[in-house]
């Protein structure tokens, strides 16, 4: 793609919105070139650890396959600690860099064995902030199974899938015993996702990691549901379009926390479709099926 469009480092480009997040580069604006642009070539080695990189067949991206690669460890810890995962406040980029570089943290479980002395020995870390970080680490133990599954960074398992898995299996042990076929039985879980989940949990290292997390007191129970809400309990919600006050994932979490279900597709069994801005085909389908359609405001009203 980069070659085909002759995109060089330093170029000014025209982009357009495509898909959800990453804009598509339409073309290079050639008259803005100054002559200092350089051709890009995919590095053959990981810039962080020097291991060769490979591009698995059928995939678009190159990966460093070294499991001990510090850049990969840092990235996975960053994801683990992020707000929507375990939400460990104070465990930011700079701190993670130091912890990994000094070998204090090699995996998620190591986070939970950090001591105040270890933290306080790091650059620019006062006693007080070390205490604060430890407190947030402690607090994250109660994040619950939904967040934990998302935090593990299993490929293809985002927040939505993590919640579906917990809704279905209700415990980590049941999920660990699930076969490909059990997983494929779940609506919304496809072959790629089920394969990835089974692979992750069949890896001895990952099982050990989960065991260590549990031993450290990290909760593997579903997050406690709020008091059952009769208006939402047992009802199936589908969200479409962009919400203003929250992300779709957050809205789904609110529904699930009140005993409702969040689904990705509209069917006769759908009770409510919540339509944000620019609703898609789900909106049309809901209208055809006569499913109740709520605006974001209606939905927020329902939550009160
Ligand atoms: Zn690497």
Coordinates of C-alpha atoms and ligand atoms in Angstrom, one line a residue:
X1 CA 0.0 0.0 0.0
X2 CA 2.8 2.4 0.9
X3 CA 4.7 1.5 -2.2
X4 CA 1.7 1.6 -4.4
X5 CA 0.8 5.1 -3.4
X6 CA 4.5 6.1 -3.2
X7 CA 4.1 7.5 0.3
X8 CA 7.4 8.7 1.8
X9 CA 8.5 9.8 5.3
X10 CA 7.8 13.5 5.6
X11 CA 5.1 13.7 3.0
X12 CA 1.9 15.7 3.3
X13 CA -1.0 13.5 2.5
X14 CA -4.7 13.7 2.0
X15 CA -6.7 11.5 4.4
X16 CA -10.3 10.4 4.6
X17 CA -12.3 8.8 7.3
X18 CA -12.5 5.0 6.9
X19 CA -13.7 2.4 9.3
X20 CA -13.6 3.3 12.9
X21 CA -10.3 4.7 14.0
X22 CA -7.5 4.9 11.5
X23 CA -8.0 7.3 8.7
X24 CA -7.1 6.1 5.2
X25 CA -4.4 7.9 3.2
X26 CA -5.9 8.7 -0.1
X27 CA -2.9 10.2 -1.8
X28 CA 0.3 12.2 -1.5
X29 CA 0.0 15.9 -2.1
X30 CA 3.0 16.0 -4.4
X31 CA 3.5 19.7 -4.8
X32 CA 4.1 19.9 -1.1
X33 CA 7.2 17.8 -1.4
X34 CA 10.5 19.5 -0.5
X35 CA 12.9 16.9 -1.6
X36 CA 13.8 15.8 1.9
X37 CA 11.2 12.9 1.9
X38 CA 12.6 9.5 2.4
X39 CA 11.4 6.1 1.2
X40 CA 10.0 3.9 3.9
X41 CA 11.1 0.3 4.2
X42 CA 9.8 -2.2 6.7
X43 CA 12.5 -3.0 9.2
X44 CA 13.6 -6.6 9.2
X45 CA 14.4 -6.5 12.9
X46 CA 12.4 -5.3 15.9
X47 CA 13.6 -1.8 16.8
X48 CA 13.4 -2.6 20.5
X49 CA 15.0 -6.0 20.8
X50 CA 16.7 -6.8 17.5
X51 CA 14.8 -10.0 16.9
X52 CA 13.7 -10.7 13.3
X53 CA 10.2 -9.6 12.5
X54 CA 7.8 -11.7 10.5
X55 CA 4.5 -11.2 8.9
X56 CA 2.1 -14.1 9.4
X57 CA 0.3 -15.2 6.2
X58 CA -3.2 -13.6 5.9
X59 CA -2.2 -10.8 8.2
X60 CA -1.5 -7.2 7.4
X61 CA 1.0 -6.4 10.1
X62 CA 4.6 -7.4 11.0
X63 CA 5.2 -8.7 14.4
X64 CA 8.2 -9.2 16.7
X65 CA 7.8 -12.8 17.8
X66 CA 10.2 -12.5 20.8
X67 CA 8.0 -13.1 23.9
X68 CA 10.6 -11.4 26.1
X69 CA 10.7 -8.3 23.8
X70 CA 10.7 -5.3 26.2
X71 CA 8.7 -3.2 23.8
X72 CA 6.0 -5.9 23.7
X73 CA 6.0 -6.3 27.5
X74 CA 5.7 -2.6 28.0
X75 CA 2.8 -2.4 25.5
X76 CA 1.0 -5.3 27.1
X77 CA 1.4 -3.8 30.6
X78 CA 0.2 -0.4 29.4
X79 CA -2.9 -2.1 28.0
X80 CA -3.4 -4.1 31.2
X81 CA -3.2 -1.0 33.4
X82 CA -5.3 1.2 31.1
X83 CA -8.5 2.9 32.2
X84 CA -10.8 0.5 30.6
X85 CA -8.9 -2.6 31.6
X86 CA -7.6 -2.9 35.2
X87 CA -7.6 0.9 35.6
X88 CA -4.4 1.2 37.6
X89 CA -4.0 4.9 38.2
X90 CA -0.4 6.2 38.4
X91 CA 1.0 3.2 36.5
X92 CA 1.8 5.3 33.5
X93 CA 4.2 5.1 30.5
X94 CA 7.3 6.4 32.2
X95 CA 6.9 4.2 35.3
X96 CA 6.2 1.1 33.1
X97 CA 9.3 1.8 31.1
X98 CA 11.4 1.9 34.3
X99 CA 9.8 -1.2 35.8
X100 CA 10.4 -3.2 32.7
X101 CA 13.9 -1.9 31.9
X102 CA 15.0 -2.7 35.5
X103 CA 13.5 -6.2 35.2
X104 CA 11.1 -5.6 38.1
X105 CA 8.1 -6.4 35.9
X106 CA 8.2 -9.1 33.2
X107 CA 4.5 -9.9 33.1
X108 CA 1.1 -8.8 34.6
X109 CA 1.5 -10.9 37.8
X110 CA 4.7 -9.1 38.7
X111 CA 2.8 -5.9 39.1
X112 CA 1.1 -7.4 42.2
X113 CA 4.4 -8.3 43.9
X114 CA 5.9 -4.9 43.7
X115 CA 6.9 -3.4 47.0
X116 CA 6.9 0.1 48.2
X117 CA 10.7 0.0 48.5
X118 CA 11.1 -1.2 44.9
X119 CA 8.8 1.6 43.7
X120 CA 10.4 4.3 45.8
X121 CA 13.9 3.3 44.5
X122 CA 12.9 4.4 41.0
X123 CA 13.7 7.8 39.5
X124 CA 11.4 10.6 40.4
X125 CA 9.3 8.5 42.6
X126 CA 8.6 10.0 46.0
X127 CA 7.4 7.9 48.9
X128 CA 4.0 9.4 48.7
X129 CA 3.5 8.6 45.0
X130 CA 4.9 5.1 45.5
X131 CA 2.2 4.6 48.1
X132 CA -0.5 5.9 45.7
X133 CA 0.6 3.6 43.0
X134 CA 0.5 0.6 45.4
X135 CA -3.0 1.7 46.5
X136 CA -4.3 1.7 42.9
X137 CA -2.6 -1.7 42.2
X138 CA -4.4 -3.0 45.3
X139 CA -7.7 -1.5 44.1
X140 CA -7.4 -3.0 40.7
X141 CA -7.6 -6.5 42.2
X142 CA -11.4 -5.9 42.4
X143 CA -11.8 -4.9 38.8
X144 CA -13.7 -8.1 38.1
X145 CA -13.5 -10.9 35.4
X146 CA -14.8 -8.8 32.5
X147 CA -12.1 -6.2 32.8
X148 CA -9.4 -8.9 33.6
X149 CA -10.2 -10.8 30.4
X150 CA -10.0 -7.6 28.4
X151 CA -6.8 -6.6 30.2
X152 CA -5.0 -9.9 29.3
X153 CA -4.8 -8.7 25.7
X154 CA -6.0 -11.9 24.1
X155 CA -6.1 -11.3 20.4
X156 CA -9.5 -10.4 19.1
X157 CA -10.9 -10.2 22.7
X158 CA -12.1 -6.6 23.2
X159 CA -14.3 -5.3 25.9
X160 CA -17.5 -6.4 24.2
X161 CA -16.3 -10.0 23.7
X162 CA -14.9 -10.1 27.2
X163 CA -18.4 -9.3 28.6
X164 CA -20.1 -11.8 26.3
X165 CA -17.7 -14.5 27.6
X166 CA -18.5 -13.6 31.2
X167 CA -22.2 -13.5 30.6
X168 CA -22.0 -16.9 29.1
X169 CA -19.6 -18.8 31.3
X170 CA -20.0 -16.8 34.5
X171 CA -16.7 -18.1 35.9
X172 CA -13.1 -18.2 34.8
X173 CA -12.9 -22.0 35.4
X174 CA -15.7 -22.7 33.1
X175 CA -14.1 -20.5 30.5
X176 CA -10.8 -22.3 30.9
X177 CA -12.5 -25.6 30.2
X178 CA -14.4 -24.4 27.1
X179 CA -13.6 -26.0 23.8
X180 CA -13.6 -24.3 20.4
X181 CA -17.0 -25.8 19.9
X182 CA -18.4 -24.4 23.2
X183 CA -17.1 -21.0 22.2
X184 CA -18.5 -21.2 18.7
X185 CA -21.9 -22.0 20.1
X186 CA -22.0 -18.4 21.5
X187 CA -23.7 -15.9 19.3
X188 CA -21.2 -13.3 18.1
X189 CA -18.1 -15.4 18.7
X190 CA -16.6 -16.5 15.4
X191 CA -13.9 -19.0 14.5
X192 CA -11.0 -16.6 14.7
X193 CA -12.0 -15.4 18.1
X194 CA -12.6 -18.9 19.5
X195 CA -9.3 -20.1 18.1
X196 CA -7.5 -17.2 19.7
X197 CA -9.1 -17.8 23.1
X198 CA -8.5 -21.5 23.1
X199 CA -4.9 -20.9 22.1
X200 CA -4.3 -18.4 24.8
X201 CA -5.7 -20.5 27.6
X202 CA -4.0 -23.7 26.4
X203 CA -0.6 -22.0 26.8
X204 CA 1.0 -23.2 30.0
X205 CA 2.6 -19.9 30.5
X206 CA -0.7 -18.1 30.4
X207 CA -2.3 -20.5 32.8
X208 CA 0.5 -20.0 35.2
X209 CA 0.1 -16.3 34.9
X210 CA -3.6 -16.5 35.7
X211 CA -2.8 -18.7 38.7
X212 CA -0.3 -16.2 40.0
X213 CA -2.8 -13.4 39.5
X214 CA -5.4 -15.3 41.5
X215 CA -2.8 -16.1 44.2
X216 CA -2.1 -12.4 44.4
X217 CA -5.7 -11.8 45.1
X218 CA -6.9 -10.5 41.7
X219 CA -10.6 -11.2 41.5
X220 CA -11.6 -13.7 38.8
X221 CA -15.3 -13.3 39.7
X222 CA -17.7 -11.4 37.5
X223 CA -18.0 -7.8 38.6
X224 CA -20.9 -7.6 41.1
X225 CA -24.0 -6.7 39.3
X226 CA -25.8 -3.6 40.6
X227 CA -29.2 -4.2 42.3
X228 CA -31.4 -5.9 39.7
X229 CA -33.3 -3.2 37.8
X230 CA -36.7 -4.5 36.6
X231 CA -36.8 -2.2 33.6
X232 CA -33.5 -3.5 32.2
X233 CA -33.1 -6.9 33.8
X234 CA -33.3 -9.6 31.2
X235 CA -33.8 -7.1 28.4
X236 CA -31.6 -7.2 25.3
X237 CA -30.2 -3.9 24.0
X238 CA -28.4 -3.2 20.8
X239 CA -26.5 0.1 20.3
X240 CA -26.0 1.7 16.9
X241 CA -24.5 5.0 15.8
X242 CA -22.3 7.3 17.9
X243 CA -23.3 8.1 21.4
X244 CA -22.5 11.6 22.8
X245 CA -22.2 10.9 26.5
X246 CA -20.3 7.6 26.5
X247 CA -18.8 5.0 24.3
X248 CA -20.8 2.1 23.1
X249 CA -18.8 -0.2 25.3
X250 CA -19.6 1.9 28.4
X251 CA -23.3 1.9 27.5
X252 CA -23.2 -1.8 27.2
X253 CA -21.5 -2.1 30.5
X254 CA -24.3 -0.1 32.1
X255 CA -26.9 -2.4 30.7
X256 CA -25.1 -5.5 31.8
X257 CA -24.5 -4.1 35.3
X258 CA -28.2 -3.8 35.6
X259 CA -28.9 -7.3 34.6
X260 CA -29.7 -6.6 30.9
X261 CA -27.9 -8.1 27.9
X262 CA -26.0 -6.2 25.2
X263 CA -26.0 -7.7 21.7
X264 CA -24.3 -6.7 18.5
X265 CA -27.1 -7.5 16.2
X266 CA -30.8 -6.8 15.9
X267 CA -33.3 -9.7 15.9
X268 CA -36.9 -10.3 17.0
X269 CA -35.5 -11.0 20.5
X270 CA -34.1 -7.5 20.8
X271 CA -36.0 -5.4 23.2
X272 CA -34.5 -2.0 22.6
X273 CA -32.3 -0.5 20.0
X274 CA -30.5 2.7 21.2
X275 CA -29.7 4.9 18.2
X276 CA -27.0 7.5 18.4
X277 CA -25.8 9.8 15.6
X278 CA -25.5 8.2 12.2
X279 CA -27.2 5.0 13.1
X280 CA -26.5 2.2 10.6
X281 CA -28.4 -0.8 9.2
X282 CA -29.3 -2.0 12.6
X283 CA -31.6 1.0 12.9
X284 CA -33.4 0.1 9.7
X285 CA -33.7 -3.5 10.8
X286 CA -35.1 -2.5 14.1
X287 CA -37.8 -0.4 12.4
X288 CA -38.7 -3.3 10.1
X289 CA -39.0 -5.7 13.0
X290 CA -40.9 -3.2 15.1
X291 CA -38.3 -3.1 17.9
X292 CA -38.6 -0.2 20.3
X293 CA -36.0 2.5 19.3
X294 CA -34.6 4.8 21.9
X295 CA -32.6 7.9 21.6
X296 CA -29.5 8.4 23.8
X297 CA -31.6 10.7 26.0
X298 CA -34.4 8.0 26.3
X299 CA -31.7 5.5 27.3
X300 CA -30.2 7.8 30.0
X301 CA -33.7 8.4 31.3
X302 CA -34.2 4.7 31.6
X303 CA -31.1 4.3 33.6
X304 CA -32.1 6.8 36.2
Ligands
LIG1 ZN1 11.0 -7.0 19.8

